[in-house]
Short mmCIF file of C-alpha atoms in Angstrom, two decimals:
data_model
loop_
_atom_site.label_atom_id
_atom_site.label_comp_id
_atom_site.label_asym_id
_atom_site.label_seq_id
_atom_site.Cartn_x
_atom_site.Cartn_y
_atom_site.Cartn_z
CA MET V 6 -109.68 -112.74 47.50
CA SER V 7 -111.15 -111.99 43.91
CA ASP V 8 -109.76 -109.69 41.22
CA ILE V 9 -112.42 -106.96 41.43
CA HIS V 10 -111.01 -105.34 38.17
CA ALA V 11 -110.90 -108.57 36.23
CA HIS V 12 -114.15 -107.83 34.30
CA LYS V 13 -114.57 -104.22 33.31
CA ILE V 14 -116.59 -101.87 31.19
CA LEU V 15 -115.28 -98.76 29.36
CA ILE V 16 -117.65 -95.83 29.30
CA LEU V 17 -116.82 -93.19 26.62
CA ASP V 18 -117.66 -89.59 27.59
CA PHE V 19 -118.97 -87.20 24.92
CA GLY V 20 -119.49 -84.32 27.41
CA SER V 21 -122.94 -85.69 28.67
CA GLN V 22 -124.06 -84.64 32.32
CA TYR V 23 -125.35 -88.07 32.56
CA THR V 24 -122.02 -90.05 32.09
CA GLN V 25 -121.26 -90.42 35.71
CA LEU V 26 -124.92 -91.58 36.30
CA VAL V 27 -124.56 -94.51 33.70
CA ALA V 28 -121.30 -95.37 35.43
CA ARG V 29 -122.80 -95.57 38.86
CA CYS V 30 -125.54 -97.80 37.34
CA VAL V 31 -123.02 -100.19 36.12
CA ARG V 32 -121.08 -100.19 39.54
CA ASP V 33 -124.50 -100.97 41.01
CA LEU V 34 -124.79 -104.12 38.92
CA GLY V 35 -121.39 -105.32 40.59
CA VAL V 36 -119.04 -104.59 37.68
CA TYR V 37 -116.13 -102.31 37.62
CA CYS V 38 -116.19 -99.57 35.00
CA GLU V 39 -113.96 -96.54 34.00
CA ILE V 40 -114.99 -93.24 32.21
CA HIS V 41 -112.53 -92.07 29.53
CA ALA V 42 -112.92 -89.45 26.92
CA HIS V 43 -114.32 -90.47 23.61
CA ASP V 44 -110.98 -89.94 21.83
CA MET V 45 -108.72 -91.93 24.25
CA LYS V 46 -105.55 -93.03 22.97
CA GLU V 47 -105.21 -96.55 21.44
CA ALA V 48 -102.55 -97.76 23.87
CA ASP V 49 -104.76 -96.82 26.85
CA LEU V 50 -107.75 -98.49 25.35
CA LEU V 51 -105.76 -101.83 24.73
CA ALA V 52 -104.29 -101.65 28.13
CA LEU V 53 -107.61 -101.43 29.73
CA ALA V 54 -108.96 -104.46 27.94
CA PRO V 55 -112.66 -103.92 28.59
CA ARG V 56 -115.38 -106.58 28.05
CA GLY V 57 -117.74 -103.97 26.65
CA VAL V 58 -118.08 -100.33 25.66
CA ILE V 59 -120.80 -97.86 26.41
CA LEU V 60 -121.06 -94.66 24.56
CA VAL V 61 -123.08 -92.04 26.36
CA ASN V 62 -124.94 -89.57 24.16
CA ALA V 63 -122.49 -89.92 21.21
CA PRO V 64 -123.15 -87.83 18.18
CA GLU V 65 -124.55 -89.65 15.17
CA PRO V 66 -122.91 -91.48 13.58
CA ALA V 67 -120.89 -92.52 16.59
CA ALA V 68 -118.18 -94.43 14.48
CA ASN V 69 -117.11 -91.10 13.07
CA ASN V 70 -116.45 -89.67 16.66
CA VAL V 71 -114.42 -92.31 18.29
CA SER V 72 -110.89 -93.49 17.97
CA PRO V 73 -110.73 -96.35 15.09
CA ALA V 74 -109.41 -98.46 17.82
CA VAL V 75 -112.74 -98.52 19.45
CA SER V 76 -114.62 -99.46 16.34
CA ALA V 77 -112.04 -102.19 15.82
CA LEU V 78 -112.50 -103.57 19.40
CA LYS V 79 -114.20 -107.04 19.23
CA VAL V 80 -116.46 -106.47 22.12
CA PRO V 81 -120.12 -105.76 22.58
CA LYS V 82 -120.84 -101.90 22.34
CA LEU V 83 -124.00 -100.00 23.53
CA GLU V 84 -125.14 -96.43 22.75
CA VAL V 85 -127.08 -94.72 25.48
CA SER V 86 -128.93 -91.50 24.77
CA ASN V 87 -129.99 -88.71 27.00
CA THR V 88 -133.65 -89.69 26.39
CA LEU V 89 -133.09 -93.19 27.73
CA GLN V 90 -131.22 -91.89 30.84
CA ALA V 91 -134.22 -89.95 31.90
CA LYS V 92 -136.12 -93.24 32.41
CA ASP V 93 -134.12 -94.90 35.15
CA GLU V 94 -135.90 -98.25 35.20
CA GLU V 95 -135.54 -98.67 31.36
CA LEU V 96 -131.80 -97.71 31.79
CA ARG V 97 -131.05 -100.05 35.59
CA ASN V 98 -132.89 -103.08 32.66
CA GLN V 99 -130.89 -102.31 29.39
CA LEU V 100 -127.61 -102.03 31.15
CA LYS V 101 -128.30 -105.15 33.14
CA HIS V 102 -128.80 -107.16 30.01
CA PHE V 103 -125.60 -105.57 28.16
CA VAL V 104 -123.24 -105.86 31.12
CA LEU V 105 -124.20 -109.24 32.52
CA GLU V 106 -125.41 -110.98 29.55
CA ALA V 107 -124.02 -109.44 26.37
CA CYS V 108 -120.55 -108.75 27.87
CA ALA V 109 -120.74 -111.81 30.34
CA CYS V 110 -119.32 -109.80 33.23
CA GLU V 111 -119.51 -111.23 36.75
CA ALA V 112 -120.56 -109.17 39.72
CA LEU V 113 -117.13 -108.92 41.38
CA TRP V 114 -117.38 -105.25 42.41
CA THR V 115 -118.80 -105.70 45.92
CA SER V 116 -118.40 -103.77 49.07
CA ALA V 117 -116.80 -106.46 50.95
CA GLU V 118 -114.31 -107.36 48.07
CA ILE V 119 -113.52 -103.75 47.58
CA ILE V 120 -112.57 -103.29 51.12
CA LYS V 121 -110.28 -106.44 50.97
CA ASN V 122 -108.59 -105.04 47.96
CA MET V 123 -108.04 -101.62 49.33
CA ILE V 124 -106.56 -102.98 52.66
CA LYS V 125 -104.10 -105.20 50.65
CA GLN V 126 -103.16 -102.19 48.37
CA VAL V 127 -102.59 -99.99 51.44
CA ARG V 128 -100.42 -102.60 53.30
CA ASP V 129 -98.55 -103.24 50.06
CA GLN V 130 -97.80 -99.55 49.54
CA VAL V 131 -97.14 -98.46 53.07
CA GLY V 132 -95.31 -101.54 54.57
CA ASN V 133 -94.42 -100.71 58.16
CA LYS V 134 -94.09 -97.05 57.65
CA LYS V 135 -96.30 -94.24 59.12
CA VAL V 136 -99.15 -92.35 57.56
CA LEU V 137 -100.68 -88.82 58.16
CA LEU V 138 -104.28 -88.04 57.40
CA GLY V 139 -106.09 -84.61 57.76
CA LEU V 140 -109.42 -85.69 59.27
CA SER V 141 -112.14 -83.11 58.48
CA GLY V 142 -115.21 -85.14 59.78
CA GLY V 143 -116.54 -85.31 56.35
CA VAL V 144 -117.75 -88.51 54.77
CA ASP V 145 -114.56 -89.07 52.80
CA SER V 146 -111.87 -88.41 55.28
CA SER V 147 -113.89 -90.46 57.78
CA VAL V 148 -113.95 -93.52 55.65
CA VAL V 149 -110.28 -93.28 54.91
CA ALA V 150 -109.57 -92.97 58.61
CA ALA V 151 -111.69 -96.00 59.30
CA LEU V 152 -110.21 -98.00 56.31
CA LEU V 153 -106.47 -97.17 57.12
CA HIS V 154 -107.05 -97.82 60.98
CA LYS V 155 -108.31 -101.28 59.95
CA ALA V 156 -105.41 -101.74 57.41
CA ILE V 157 -102.41 -100.46 59.50
CA GLY V 158 -103.65 -99.54 62.98
CA LYS V 159 -101.11 -97.52 64.95
CA GLN V 160 -99.17 -96.62 61.89
CA LEU V 161 -101.96 -93.97 61.40
CA THR V 162 -101.98 -90.57 62.80
CA CYS V 163 -104.87 -88.09 62.11
CA VAL V 164 -104.81 -84.34 62.34
CA PHE V 165 -108.39 -82.82 62.96
CA VAL V 166 -108.07 -79.02 62.37
CA ASP V 167 -111.15 -77.41 64.14
CA HIS V 168 -111.66 -74.07 62.38
CA GLY V 169 -114.54 -72.93 64.39
CA LEU V 170 -116.98 -73.12 61.50
CA MET V 171 -118.28 -76.48 62.04
CA ARG V 172 -121.84 -77.68 62.94
CA LYS V 173 -123.17 -77.82 66.38
CA ASN V 174 -121.00 -80.33 68.54
CA GLU V 175 -119.34 -81.75 65.36
CA GLY V 176 -115.80 -81.48 66.71
CA ASP V 177 -116.71 -83.37 69.78
CA GLN V 178 -118.44 -85.96 67.76
CA VAL V 179 -115.41 -86.43 65.66
CA MET V 180 -113.06 -87.04 68.61
CA GLU V 181 -115.74 -89.42 70.24
CA MET V 182 -116.18 -91.54 67.18
CA PHE V 183 -112.52 -91.97 66.24
CA ALA V 184 -110.36 -91.27 69.11
CA GLN V 185 -112.53 -92.67 71.86
CA ASN V 186 -114.67 -95.35 70.21
CA MET V 187 -112.29 -96.69 67.61
CA GLY V 188 -108.95 -95.99 69.24
CA VAL V 189 -107.58 -93.95 66.19
CA ASN V 190 -104.67 -91.56 67.05
CA VAL V 191 -106.24 -88.10 66.51
CA ILE V 192 -104.58 -84.84 67.22
CA ARG V 193 -107.15 -82.17 67.57
CA VAL V 194 -106.10 -78.50 66.76
CA ASP V 195 -108.31 -75.67 68.13
CA ALA V 196 -107.60 -73.14 65.57
CA ALA V 197 -110.97 -71.12 65.73
CA LYS V 198 -109.32 -67.84 66.83
CA LEU V 199 -106.54 -67.90 64.15
CA PHE V 200 -109.36 -68.57 61.43
CA LEU V 201 -111.62 -65.83 62.76
CA ASP V 202 -108.64 -63.33 63.00
CA ARG V 203 -107.55 -63.98 59.42
CA LEU V 204 -111.16 -63.59 58.20
CA LYS V 205 -111.83 -60.15 59.76
CA GLY V 206 -113.00 -57.60 57.27
CA ILE V 207 -113.24 -60.06 54.40
CA SER V 208 -116.77 -60.36 52.88
CA ASP V 209 -116.11 -61.57 49.22
CA PRO V 210 -116.96 -65.36 48.96
CA GLU V 211 -113.85 -66.42 46.94
CA ALA V 212 -111.61 -64.48 49.26
CA LYS V 213 -113.19 -66.12 52.38
CA ARG V 214 -112.66 -69.58 50.62
CA LYS V 215 -108.94 -68.74 50.05
CA VAL V 216 -108.17 -67.62 53.56
CA ILE V 217 -109.92 -70.66 55.06
CA GLY V 218 -108.10 -72.98 52.66
CA ASN V 219 -104.70 -71.36 53.17
CA THR V 220 -105.06 -71.14 56.89
CA PHE V 221 -105.94 -74.89 56.96
CA ILE V 222 -102.82 -75.82 55.10
CA ASP V 223 -100.82 -73.59 57.42
CA VAL V 224 -102.15 -75.24 60.59
CA PHE V 225 -101.89 -78.65 59.09
CA ASP V 226 -98.29 -78.11 57.81
CA GLU V 227 -97.34 -76.81 61.42
CA GLU V 228 -98.88 -80.03 63.00
CA ALA V 229 -97.20 -82.27 60.43
CA ALA V 230 -93.94 -80.71 61.03
CA LYS V 231 -94.10 -81.83 64.67
CA LEU V 232 -94.29 -85.44 63.64
CA THR V 233 -91.24 -87.55 62.84
CA ASP V 234 -90.67 -90.39 60.37
CA VAL V 235 -94.04 -90.00 58.38
CA ASP V 236 -93.62 -91.09 54.95
CA PHE V 237 -97.20 -91.01 53.54
CA LEU V 238 -100.03 -88.49 53.35
CA ALA V 239 -103.53 -90.03 53.01
CA GLN V 240 -106.11 -88.11 51.04
CA GLY V 241 -109.96 -88.67 50.62
CA THR V 242 -109.75 -88.25 46.74
CA ILE V 243 -112.61 -90.00 45.14
CA TYR V 244 -113.37 -90.95 41.46
CA PRO V 245 -115.41 -87.78 40.46
CA ASP V 246 -112.48 -85.59 41.64
CA ILE V 247 -110.15 -87.55 39.36
CA ILE V 248 -112.58 -87.35 36.27
CA GLU V 249 -113.20 -83.63 36.65
CA SER V 250 -109.60 -82.71 37.19
CA ILE V 251 -108.49 -84.66 34.25
CA ALA V 252 -111.09 -82.97 32.11
CA ILE V 253 -109.90 -79.54 33.18
CA LYS V 254 -106.29 -80.67 32.36
CA ASP V 255 -107.19 -81.82 29.03
CA GLY V 256 -109.19 -78.61 28.18
CA LYS V 257 -112.49 -80.57 28.01
CA ALA V 258 -114.18 -78.81 30.94
CA ASN V 259 -114.13 -75.12 31.63
CA THR V 260 -117.02 -74.85 34.30
CA ILE V 261 -116.08 -77.50 36.66
CA LYS V 262 -114.00 -76.49 39.80
CA SER V 263 -110.47 -78.01 40.25
CA HIS V 264 -109.99 -80.12 43.35
CA HIS V 265 -107.46 -79.23 46.11
CA ASN V 266 -106.71 -83.04 46.76
CA VAL V 267 -105.84 -83.98 43.17
CA GLY V 268 -102.61 -83.34 41.47
CA GLY V 269 -99.70 -84.05 44.07
CA LEU V 270 -98.35 -82.37 46.99
CA PRO V 271 -96.29 -79.25 47.74
CA ASP V 272 -92.29 -79.91 47.31
CA SER V 273 -92.12 -78.81 51.11
CA MET V 274 -94.02 -82.00 52.06
CA ARG V 275 -91.66 -84.87 51.38
CA MET V 276 -94.28 -87.65 51.56
CA ASP V 277 -95.90 -90.12 49.00
CA LEU V 278 -99.71 -90.04 48.56
CA VAL V 279 -102.10 -92.74 49.77
CA GLU V 280 -105.59 -92.43 48.15
CA PRO V 281 -107.52 -95.73 48.70
CA LEU V 282 -110.84 -94.21 47.61
CA ARG V 283 -109.87 -92.78 44.17
CA GLU V 284 -111.75 -95.58 42.27
CA LEU V 285 -115.05 -95.09 44.07
CA PHE V 286 -118.11 -92.75 43.51
CA LYS V 287 -119.64 -91.00 46.51
CA ASP V 288 -122.41 -93.50 46.95
CA GLU V 289 -119.83 -96.40 47.03
CA VAL V 290 -117.84 -94.62 49.58
CA ARG V 291 -120.96 -94.43 51.87
CA LYS V 292 -121.50 -98.13 51.41
CA ILE V 293 -117.91 -98.80 52.22
CA GLY V 294 -118.24 -96.66 55.31
CA VAL V 295 -121.28 -98.68 56.65
CA GLU V 296 -119.48 -102.02 55.78
CA LEU V 297 -116.50 -100.68 57.90
CA GLY V 298 -118.72 -100.08 60.89
CA LEU V 299 -119.19 -96.29 60.87
CA PRO V 300 -122.63 -95.06 62.03
CA HIS V 301 -125.24 -94.81 59.22
CA GLY V 302 -126.32 -91.37 60.34
CA MET V 303 -122.82 -90.07 59.87
CA VAL V 304 -122.01 -91.79 56.66
CA TYR V 305 -125.30 -90.63 55.07
CA ARG V 306 -125.60 -87.14 56.41
CA HIS V 307 -126.01 -84.27 53.96
CA PRO V 308 -122.81 -82.86 52.27
CA PHE V 309 -121.03 -79.99 54.24
CA PRO V 310 -118.72 -77.57 52.35
CA GLY V 311 -115.00 -77.56 53.05
CA PRO V 312 -115.10 -73.96 54.48
CA GLY V 313 -117.95 -74.98 56.67
CA LEU V 314 -120.06 -72.24 57.92
CA GLY V 315 -117.76 -69.79 56.37
CA VAL V 316 -119.78 -69.79 53.08
CA ARG V 317 -123.13 -69.99 54.94
CA ILE V 318 -122.62 -66.75 56.66
CA LEU V 319 -123.00 -64.02 53.98
CA GLY V 320 -120.50 -61.31 53.93
CA GLU V 321 -117.93 -60.84 56.78
CA ILE V 322 -117.62 -63.96 59.30
CA LYS V 323 -117.84 -63.18 63.02
CA GLN V 324 -118.17 -65.39 66.14
CA GLU V 325 -121.54 -64.02 66.93
CA TYR V 326 -122.84 -64.83 63.42
CA ALA V 327 -121.38 -68.45 63.56
CA ASP V 328 -122.76 -69.24 67.01
CA ILE V 329 -126.31 -68.04 65.87
CA LEU V 330 -126.17 -70.03 62.58
CA ARG V 331 -124.89 -73.23 64.36
CA GLU V 332 -128.06 -73.01 66.67
CA ALA V 333 -130.56 -72.33 63.87
CA ASP V 334 -129.06 -75.08 61.59
CA ALA V 335 -129.38 -77.69 64.47
CA ILE V 336 -132.96 -76.77 65.01
CA PHE V 337 -133.62 -77.09 61.31
CA ILE V 338 -131.91 -80.45 61.01
CA GLU V 339 -133.57 -81.91 64.26
CA GLU V 340 -137.01 -80.99 63.01
CA LEU V 341 -136.29 -82.50 59.62
CA ARG V 342 -135.41 -85.82 61.20
CA ALA V 343 -138.27 -85.81 63.47
CA ALA V 344 -140.69 -85.29 60.74
CA GLY V 345 -139.15 -87.95 58.39
CA TRP V 346 -137.89 -85.42 55.91
CA TYR V 347 -134.13 -85.51 56.35
CA GLU V 348 -133.76 -88.57 54.18
CA LYS V 349 -136.14 -87.28 51.52
CA THR V 350 -133.98 -84.23 50.99
CA SER V 351 -130.33 -84.33 49.64
CA GLN V 352 -129.07 -81.26 51.35
CA ALA V 353 -130.58 -78.99 53.91
CA PHE V 354 -129.08 -76.19 55.94
CA ALA V 355 -129.54 -72.80 57.37
CA VAL V 356 -127.84 -69.56 56.03
CA PHE V 357 -127.08 -66.38 58.14
CA LEU V 358 -128.09 -63.08 56.36
CA PRO V 359 -126.10 -60.03 57.73
CA ILE V 360 -129.34 -57.78 57.62
CA LYS V 361 -131.72 -56.94 60.42
CA SER V 362 -135.53 -57.01 60.61
CA VAL V 363 -138.19 -55.70 62.95
CA GLY V 364 -139.99 -58.28 65.03
CA VAL V 365 -142.31 -58.56 68.00
CA ILE V 366 -141.96 -60.96 70.94
CA ASP V 367 -144.08 -60.77 73.87
CA ASP V 368 -145.30 -57.35 72.93
CA THR V 369 -141.69 -56.11 72.78
CA ARG V 370 -140.35 -54.69 69.54
CA ARG V 371 -136.85 -56.07 68.46
CA TYR V 372 -134.57 -55.40 65.59
CA GLU V 373 -132.59 -58.59 64.92
CA TRP V 374 -130.97 -60.93 62.19
CA VAL V 375 -132.47 -62.98 59.56
CA ILE V 376 -132.07 -66.61 59.01
CA ALA V 377 -132.82 -68.32 55.54
CA LEU V 378 -133.57 -72.05 55.30
CA ARG V 379 -132.38 -74.16 52.25
CA ALA V 380 -133.51 -77.67 51.25
CA VAL V 381 -133.06 -79.35 48.00
CA GLU V 382 -133.79 -82.62 46.20
CA THR V 383 -131.34 -83.81 43.63
CA ILE V 384 -129.86 -86.95 42.00
CA ASP V 385 -126.39 -85.63 40.94
CA PHE V 386 -126.08 -82.22 42.55
CA MET V 387 -125.60 -80.89 39.06
CA THR V 388 -129.23 -79.80 38.91
CA ALA V 389 -131.57 -79.59 42.04
CA ARG V 390 -135.28 -78.77 42.94
CA TRP V 391 -136.13 -76.93 46.00
CA ALA V 392 -137.62 -79.24 48.63
CA HIS V 393 -141.40 -78.80 48.95
CA LEU V 394 -141.45 -79.12 52.54
CA PRO V 395 -144.85 -79.27 54.39
CA TYR V 396 -146.09 -75.80 55.63
CA GLU V 397 -146.61 -77.16 59.05
CA LEU V 398 -142.81 -78.33 59.33
CA LEU V 399 -141.67 -74.95 58.04
CA GLU V 400 -143.77 -73.03 60.56
CA LYS V 401 -142.46 -75.26 63.52
CA VAL V 402 -138.85 -74.64 62.43
CA SER V 403 -139.45 -70.93 62.18
CA SER V 404 -141.25 -70.57 65.38
CA ARG V 405 -138.56 -72.53 67.24
CA ILE V 406 -135.66 -70.61 65.83
CA ILE V 407 -137.24 -67.12 66.56
CA ILE V 408 -138.30 -68.21 70.04
CA GLU V 409 -135.18 -70.03 71.14
CA LEU V 410 -132.77 -67.57 69.50
CA PRO V 411 -133.55 -64.00 70.72
CA GLN V 412 -130.83 -62.60 68.03
CA VAL V 413 -133.22 -63.71 65.25
CA SER V 414 -136.36 -61.92 64.24
CA ARG V 415 -137.30 -63.47 60.93
CA VAL V 416 -136.98 -66.75 59.01
CA ALA V 417 -137.16 -67.24 55.23
CA TYR V 418 -137.31 -70.32 52.95
CA ASP V 419 -135.29 -70.43 49.83
CA VAL V 420 -137.45 -71.70 46.83
CA SER V 421 -134.85 -71.24 44.20
CA SER V 422 -133.96 -74.22 42.09
CA LYS V 423 -130.51 -75.02 40.53
CA PRO V 424 -130.09 -73.56 37.82
CA PRO V 425 -130.37 -70.73 37.95
CA ALA V 426 -129.41 -70.51 41.64
CA THR V 427 -126.62 -72.64 43.19
CA ILE V 428 -127.36 -74.94 46.16
CA GLU V 429 -125.02 -73.11 48.57
CA TRP V 430 -125.64 -69.24 48.91
CA GLU V 431 -121.85 -68.42 48.40
#
């Protein structure tokens, strides 16, 4: 097994939105890299011992804006500007020459080697003790579950909290994949009624998020308390979570949300953390998932918010609204896949609007709910363009939703880009 961290590149961040894009390009070349603030401490720099340094969008002159230790470092250095980053091919070429030739790095960072290293790290950390994982069905937690199952087998127990705000058939699919097909020990908790009861009368988006998050913790803690001799809690923390949370802690980012799975555990949970994905970007997590044998369709499906449909139902959440939205969303995704547009869009979903509109079906007037469709194209989710779906596709989706769901009388398509709009409606 090779040392996948033996050859590494240091990327100095000056607050550019393209820093992570550059890092992902370096990783795509098969070379490990880390992102650090441009004023990182000398001791940390020397401990890292990089083979090269990339300065992303550094102010001129760059030497006056970095630690003297960086300037004194006897390794190749490359300055990358935002202008160059906009030209992907010219960037995937300049970085290749710098990383593989100027810095003489070997391509050691591969999916197969990463998995071998992560399995060894988990086994070394855990030994013969037990690990608990909150399995949400999302990409990160699913890949963690597959990895831990391969590493420690029956020592892993997963708790899947079904909050009743998931996509159509998603809960059953999670159980089928992990419990039935892979033999993972998964405890399914049907907590839909509890979540809906606590959400009654709440319409503010942030308040809904807090209720859903706190209720999830309550249910998870209750199930965890039933288990004995569990020493570790596994989490799907990934590298962008670490980068953004550190930036907040250091006062270098004030517009990025903090992450619930970064920063330790409550004192009441006497367990140590296992975070096998904390060095990986999202695209790397997906590649690892496929390498571990997870279905491509699951690993590469569109992002889904932690609160689930709770932030795609505007205003108060009710069972009726969730049921309608689930069906409308399933129709939209089904037609996108059939038309070959699912892979062309970065994220697509339906939104329930708590307003009624007049419609006519079979010469009968009806006054029912409105569904909005949202589809975007993006590279990094920091900016996004609304997807220019064919009119024929939108017409088919709209017709199916209105005909198959008598509770819906009108369908709208969201043509807002980010910024100024956000991708999710709440």
